[in-house]
XYZ file of N, CA and C in Angstrom:
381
model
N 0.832 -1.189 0.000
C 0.000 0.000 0.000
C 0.878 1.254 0.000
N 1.924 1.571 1.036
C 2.865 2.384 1.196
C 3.459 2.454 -0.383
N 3.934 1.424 -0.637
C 4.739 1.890 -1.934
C 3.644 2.330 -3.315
N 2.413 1.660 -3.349
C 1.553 2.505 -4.389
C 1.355 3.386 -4.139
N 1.211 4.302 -2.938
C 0.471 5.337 -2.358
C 2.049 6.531 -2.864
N 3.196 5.574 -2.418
C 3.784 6.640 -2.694
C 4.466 7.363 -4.403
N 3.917 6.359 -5.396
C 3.938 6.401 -7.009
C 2.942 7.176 -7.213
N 1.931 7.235 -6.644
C 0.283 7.900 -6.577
C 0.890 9.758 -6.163
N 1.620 9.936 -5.251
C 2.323 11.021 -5.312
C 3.091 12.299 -6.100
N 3.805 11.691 -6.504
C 4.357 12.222 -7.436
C 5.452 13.129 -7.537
N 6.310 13.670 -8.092
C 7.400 14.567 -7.614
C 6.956 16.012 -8.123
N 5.849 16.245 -8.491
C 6.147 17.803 -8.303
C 5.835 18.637 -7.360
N 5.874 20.176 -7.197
C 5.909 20.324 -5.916
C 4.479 20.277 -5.132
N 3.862 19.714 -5.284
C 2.765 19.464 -4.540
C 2.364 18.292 -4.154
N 3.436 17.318 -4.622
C 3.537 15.789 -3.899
C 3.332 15.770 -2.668
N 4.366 16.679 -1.477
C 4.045 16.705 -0.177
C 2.716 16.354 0.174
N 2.095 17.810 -0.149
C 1.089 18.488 -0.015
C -0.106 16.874 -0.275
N 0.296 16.094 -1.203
C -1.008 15.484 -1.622
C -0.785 13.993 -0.717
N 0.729 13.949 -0.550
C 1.266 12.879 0.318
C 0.246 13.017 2.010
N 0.235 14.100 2.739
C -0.151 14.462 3.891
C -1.720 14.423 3.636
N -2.319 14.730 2.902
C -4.188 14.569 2.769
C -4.055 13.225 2.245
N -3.663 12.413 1.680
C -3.760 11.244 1.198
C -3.591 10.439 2.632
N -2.636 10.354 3.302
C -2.300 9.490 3.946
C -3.269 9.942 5.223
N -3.847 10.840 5.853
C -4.771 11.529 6.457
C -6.081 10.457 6.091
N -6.412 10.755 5.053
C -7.833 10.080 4.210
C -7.481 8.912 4.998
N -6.450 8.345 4.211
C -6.707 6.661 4.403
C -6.387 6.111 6.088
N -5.511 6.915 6.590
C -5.838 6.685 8.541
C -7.040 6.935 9.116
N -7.031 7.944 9.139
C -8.810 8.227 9.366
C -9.934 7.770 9.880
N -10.460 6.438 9.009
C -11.468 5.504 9.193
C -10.924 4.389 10.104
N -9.141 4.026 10.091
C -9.006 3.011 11.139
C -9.820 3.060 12.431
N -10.019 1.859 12.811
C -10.319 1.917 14.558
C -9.139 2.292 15.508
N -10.106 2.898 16.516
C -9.203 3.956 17.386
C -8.940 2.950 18.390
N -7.862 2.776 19.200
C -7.616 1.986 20.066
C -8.448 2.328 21.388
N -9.098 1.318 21.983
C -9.780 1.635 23.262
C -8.879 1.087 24.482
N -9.129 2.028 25.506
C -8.877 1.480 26.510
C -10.052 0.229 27.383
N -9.456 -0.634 28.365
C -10.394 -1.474 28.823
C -9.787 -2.468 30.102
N -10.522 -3.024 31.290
C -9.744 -3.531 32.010
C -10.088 -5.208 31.648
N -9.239 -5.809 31.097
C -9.268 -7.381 31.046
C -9.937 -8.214 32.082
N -10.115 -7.634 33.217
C -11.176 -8.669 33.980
C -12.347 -8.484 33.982
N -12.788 -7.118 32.928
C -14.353 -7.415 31.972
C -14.505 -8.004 31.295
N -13.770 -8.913 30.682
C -13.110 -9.024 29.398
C -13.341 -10.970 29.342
N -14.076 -11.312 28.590
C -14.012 -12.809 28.487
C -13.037 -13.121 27.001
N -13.349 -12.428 26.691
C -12.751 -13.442 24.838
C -11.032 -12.854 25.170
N -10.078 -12.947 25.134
C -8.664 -13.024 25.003
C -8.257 -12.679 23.943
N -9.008 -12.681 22.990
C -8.676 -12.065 21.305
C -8.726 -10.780 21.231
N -9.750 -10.255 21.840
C -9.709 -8.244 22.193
C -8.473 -8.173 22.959
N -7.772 -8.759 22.911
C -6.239 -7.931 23.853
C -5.236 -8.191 22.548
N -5.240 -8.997 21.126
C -4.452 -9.020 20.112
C -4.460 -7.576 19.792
N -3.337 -7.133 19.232
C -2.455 -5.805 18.471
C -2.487 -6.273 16.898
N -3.425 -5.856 16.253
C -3.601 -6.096 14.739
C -2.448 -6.027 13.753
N -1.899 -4.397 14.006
C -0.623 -4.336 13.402
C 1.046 -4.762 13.617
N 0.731 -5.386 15.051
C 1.929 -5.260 15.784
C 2.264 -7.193 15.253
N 0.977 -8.084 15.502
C 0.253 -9.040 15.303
C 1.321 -9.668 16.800
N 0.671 -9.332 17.884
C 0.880 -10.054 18.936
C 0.070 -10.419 20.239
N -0.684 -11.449 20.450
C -1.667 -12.197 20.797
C -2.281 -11.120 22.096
N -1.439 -10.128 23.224
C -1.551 -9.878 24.124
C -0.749 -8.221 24.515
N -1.368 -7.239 24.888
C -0.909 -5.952 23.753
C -1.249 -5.497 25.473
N -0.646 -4.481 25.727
C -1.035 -3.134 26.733
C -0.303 -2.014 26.156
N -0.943 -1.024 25.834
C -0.171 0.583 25.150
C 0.168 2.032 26.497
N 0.983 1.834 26.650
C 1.349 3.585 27.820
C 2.457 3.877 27.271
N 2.062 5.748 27.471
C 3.385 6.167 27.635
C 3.576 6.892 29.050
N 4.424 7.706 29.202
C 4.759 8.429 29.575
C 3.502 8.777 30.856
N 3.630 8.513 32.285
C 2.390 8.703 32.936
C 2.058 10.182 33.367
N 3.150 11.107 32.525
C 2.697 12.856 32.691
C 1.915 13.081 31.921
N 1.548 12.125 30.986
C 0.912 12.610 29.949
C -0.633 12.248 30.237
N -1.356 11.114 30.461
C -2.098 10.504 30.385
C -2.827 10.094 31.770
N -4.007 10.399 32.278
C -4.758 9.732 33.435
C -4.971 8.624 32.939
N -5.017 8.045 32.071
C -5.227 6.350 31.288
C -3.911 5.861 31.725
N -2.842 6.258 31.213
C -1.231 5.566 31.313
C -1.040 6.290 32.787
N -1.324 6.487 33.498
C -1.007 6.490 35.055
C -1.958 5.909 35.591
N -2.716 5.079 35.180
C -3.283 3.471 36.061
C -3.206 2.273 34.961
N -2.190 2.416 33.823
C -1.536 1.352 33.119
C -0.250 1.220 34.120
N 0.491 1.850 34.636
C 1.582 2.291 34.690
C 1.331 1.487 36.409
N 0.566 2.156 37.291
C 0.091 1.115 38.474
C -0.418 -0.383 38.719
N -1.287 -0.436 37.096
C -1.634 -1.368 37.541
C -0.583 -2.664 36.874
N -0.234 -2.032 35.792
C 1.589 -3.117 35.702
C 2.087 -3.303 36.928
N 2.682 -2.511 37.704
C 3.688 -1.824 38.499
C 3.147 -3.214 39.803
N 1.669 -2.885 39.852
C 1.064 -3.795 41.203
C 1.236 -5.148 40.717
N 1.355 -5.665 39.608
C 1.080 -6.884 38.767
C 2.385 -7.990 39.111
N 3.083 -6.752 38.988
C 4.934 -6.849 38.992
C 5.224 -7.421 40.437
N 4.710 -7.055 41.235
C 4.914 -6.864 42.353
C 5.853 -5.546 43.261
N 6.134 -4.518 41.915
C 6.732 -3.377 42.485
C 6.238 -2.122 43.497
N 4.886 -2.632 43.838
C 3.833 -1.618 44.362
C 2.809 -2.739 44.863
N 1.709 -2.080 45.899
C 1.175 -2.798 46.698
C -0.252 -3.092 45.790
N -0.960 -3.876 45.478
C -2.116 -3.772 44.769
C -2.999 -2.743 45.113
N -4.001 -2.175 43.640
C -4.687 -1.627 43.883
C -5.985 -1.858 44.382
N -6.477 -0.758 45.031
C -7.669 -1.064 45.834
C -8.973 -0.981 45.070
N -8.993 -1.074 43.828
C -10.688 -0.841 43.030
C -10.790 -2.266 42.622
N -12.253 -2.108 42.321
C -13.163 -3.144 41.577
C -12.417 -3.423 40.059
N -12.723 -4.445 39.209
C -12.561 -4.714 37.676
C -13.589 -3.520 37.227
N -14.668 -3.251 37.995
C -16.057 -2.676 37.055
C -15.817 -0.874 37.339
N -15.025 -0.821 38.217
C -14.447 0.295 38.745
C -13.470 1.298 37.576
N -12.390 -0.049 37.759
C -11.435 0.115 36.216
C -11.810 0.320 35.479
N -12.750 -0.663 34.603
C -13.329 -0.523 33.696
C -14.447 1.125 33.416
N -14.730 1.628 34.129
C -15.776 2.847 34.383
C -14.648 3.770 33.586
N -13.408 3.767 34.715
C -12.350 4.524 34.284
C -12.004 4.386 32.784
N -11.962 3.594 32.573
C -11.577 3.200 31.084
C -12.168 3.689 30.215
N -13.812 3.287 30.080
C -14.924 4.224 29.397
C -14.929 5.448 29.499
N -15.017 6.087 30.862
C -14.711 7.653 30.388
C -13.129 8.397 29.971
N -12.276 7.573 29.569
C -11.147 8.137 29.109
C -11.507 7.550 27.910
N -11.999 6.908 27.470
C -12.527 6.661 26.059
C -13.276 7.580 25.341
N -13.882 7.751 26.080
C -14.946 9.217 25.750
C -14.343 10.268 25.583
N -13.406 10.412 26.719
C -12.928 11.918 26.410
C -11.993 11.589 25.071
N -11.550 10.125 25.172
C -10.432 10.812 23.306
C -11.046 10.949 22.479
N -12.507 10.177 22.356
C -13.107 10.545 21.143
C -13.597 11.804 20.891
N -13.841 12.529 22.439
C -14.283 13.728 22.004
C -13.236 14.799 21.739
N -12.104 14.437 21.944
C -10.930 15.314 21.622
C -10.585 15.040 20.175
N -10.753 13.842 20.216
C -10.528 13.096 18.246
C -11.246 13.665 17.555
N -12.851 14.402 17.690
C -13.695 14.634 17.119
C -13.829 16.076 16.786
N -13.330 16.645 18.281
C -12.867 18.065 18.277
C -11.464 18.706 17.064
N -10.622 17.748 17.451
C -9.204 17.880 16.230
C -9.746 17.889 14.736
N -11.078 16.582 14.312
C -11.152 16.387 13.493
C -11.663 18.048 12.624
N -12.953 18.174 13.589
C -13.627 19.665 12.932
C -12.670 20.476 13.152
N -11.574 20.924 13.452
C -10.629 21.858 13.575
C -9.966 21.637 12.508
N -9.681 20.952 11.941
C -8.977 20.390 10.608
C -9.993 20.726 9.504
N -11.089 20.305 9.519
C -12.395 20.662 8.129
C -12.249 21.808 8.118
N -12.226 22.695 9.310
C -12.886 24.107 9.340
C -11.755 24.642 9.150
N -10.366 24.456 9.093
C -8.794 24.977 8.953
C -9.052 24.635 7.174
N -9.387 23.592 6.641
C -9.097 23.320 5.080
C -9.908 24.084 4.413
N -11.344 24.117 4.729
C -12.138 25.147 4.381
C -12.236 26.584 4.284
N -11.667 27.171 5.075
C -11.077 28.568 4.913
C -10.049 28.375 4.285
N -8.931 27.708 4.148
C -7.560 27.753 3.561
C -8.777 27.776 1.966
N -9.173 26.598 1.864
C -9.882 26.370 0.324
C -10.776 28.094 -0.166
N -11.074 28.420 0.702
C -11.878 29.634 0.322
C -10.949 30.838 0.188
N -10.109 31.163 0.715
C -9.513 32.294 0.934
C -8.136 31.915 -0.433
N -8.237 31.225 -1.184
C -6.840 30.386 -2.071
C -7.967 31.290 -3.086
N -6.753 31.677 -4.117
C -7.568 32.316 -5.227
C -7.458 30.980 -6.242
């Protein structure tokens, strides 16, 4: 795909330009990764990494960044035995999980119209 996409390009100077909305388009529609706590969780196949293709997946970064990856980051940490277990429910976690789900989509959704409404004036104001 990468290598048609990038013949589909082209070298003049607006290849960039068509490289960055092209590759935009086609990310786009992927599914967004959810967060979730595995002891809601019966089927074992919702924890596979599609692209990564490895049976059993957890994603954090950085726990300054994220109220999601600072109870990835604990609840590894308690798992490990580097920290004392935590004190919530699975359905607890899981609550947590859903509303940090929510909020990315609504930040995903927010970025998205910030982007239409950025191309749309750029498109209008272009002679």
């Amino acid at each position: 795909l990468q290598k048609s996409l990038s013949e589909t390009f082209g070298a003049d100077k607006y290849s960039r330009a068509r490289k960055e909305v092209l590759t935009y388009m086609f990310s786009r529609p992927m599914q967004m990764a959810l967060y979730f706590c595995t002891g809601v969780l019966n089927d074992e196949t919702l924890f596979h990494h599609y692209a990564l293709n490895v049976p059993f997946y957890t994603h954090f970064t950085s726990p300054i960044r994220r109220y999601a990856d600072i109870v990835v980051h604990r609840l590894l940490s308690a798992s490990l035995g580097a920290r004392s277990s935590i004190k919530m429910e699975k359905e607890a976690i899981q609550k947590q999980a859903d509303h940090c789900n929510d909020r990315k989509m609504a930040s995903k959704r927010v970025q998205e119209l910030s982007a239409d409404l950025f191309f749309s004036i750029f498109v209008r104001v272009r002679p």
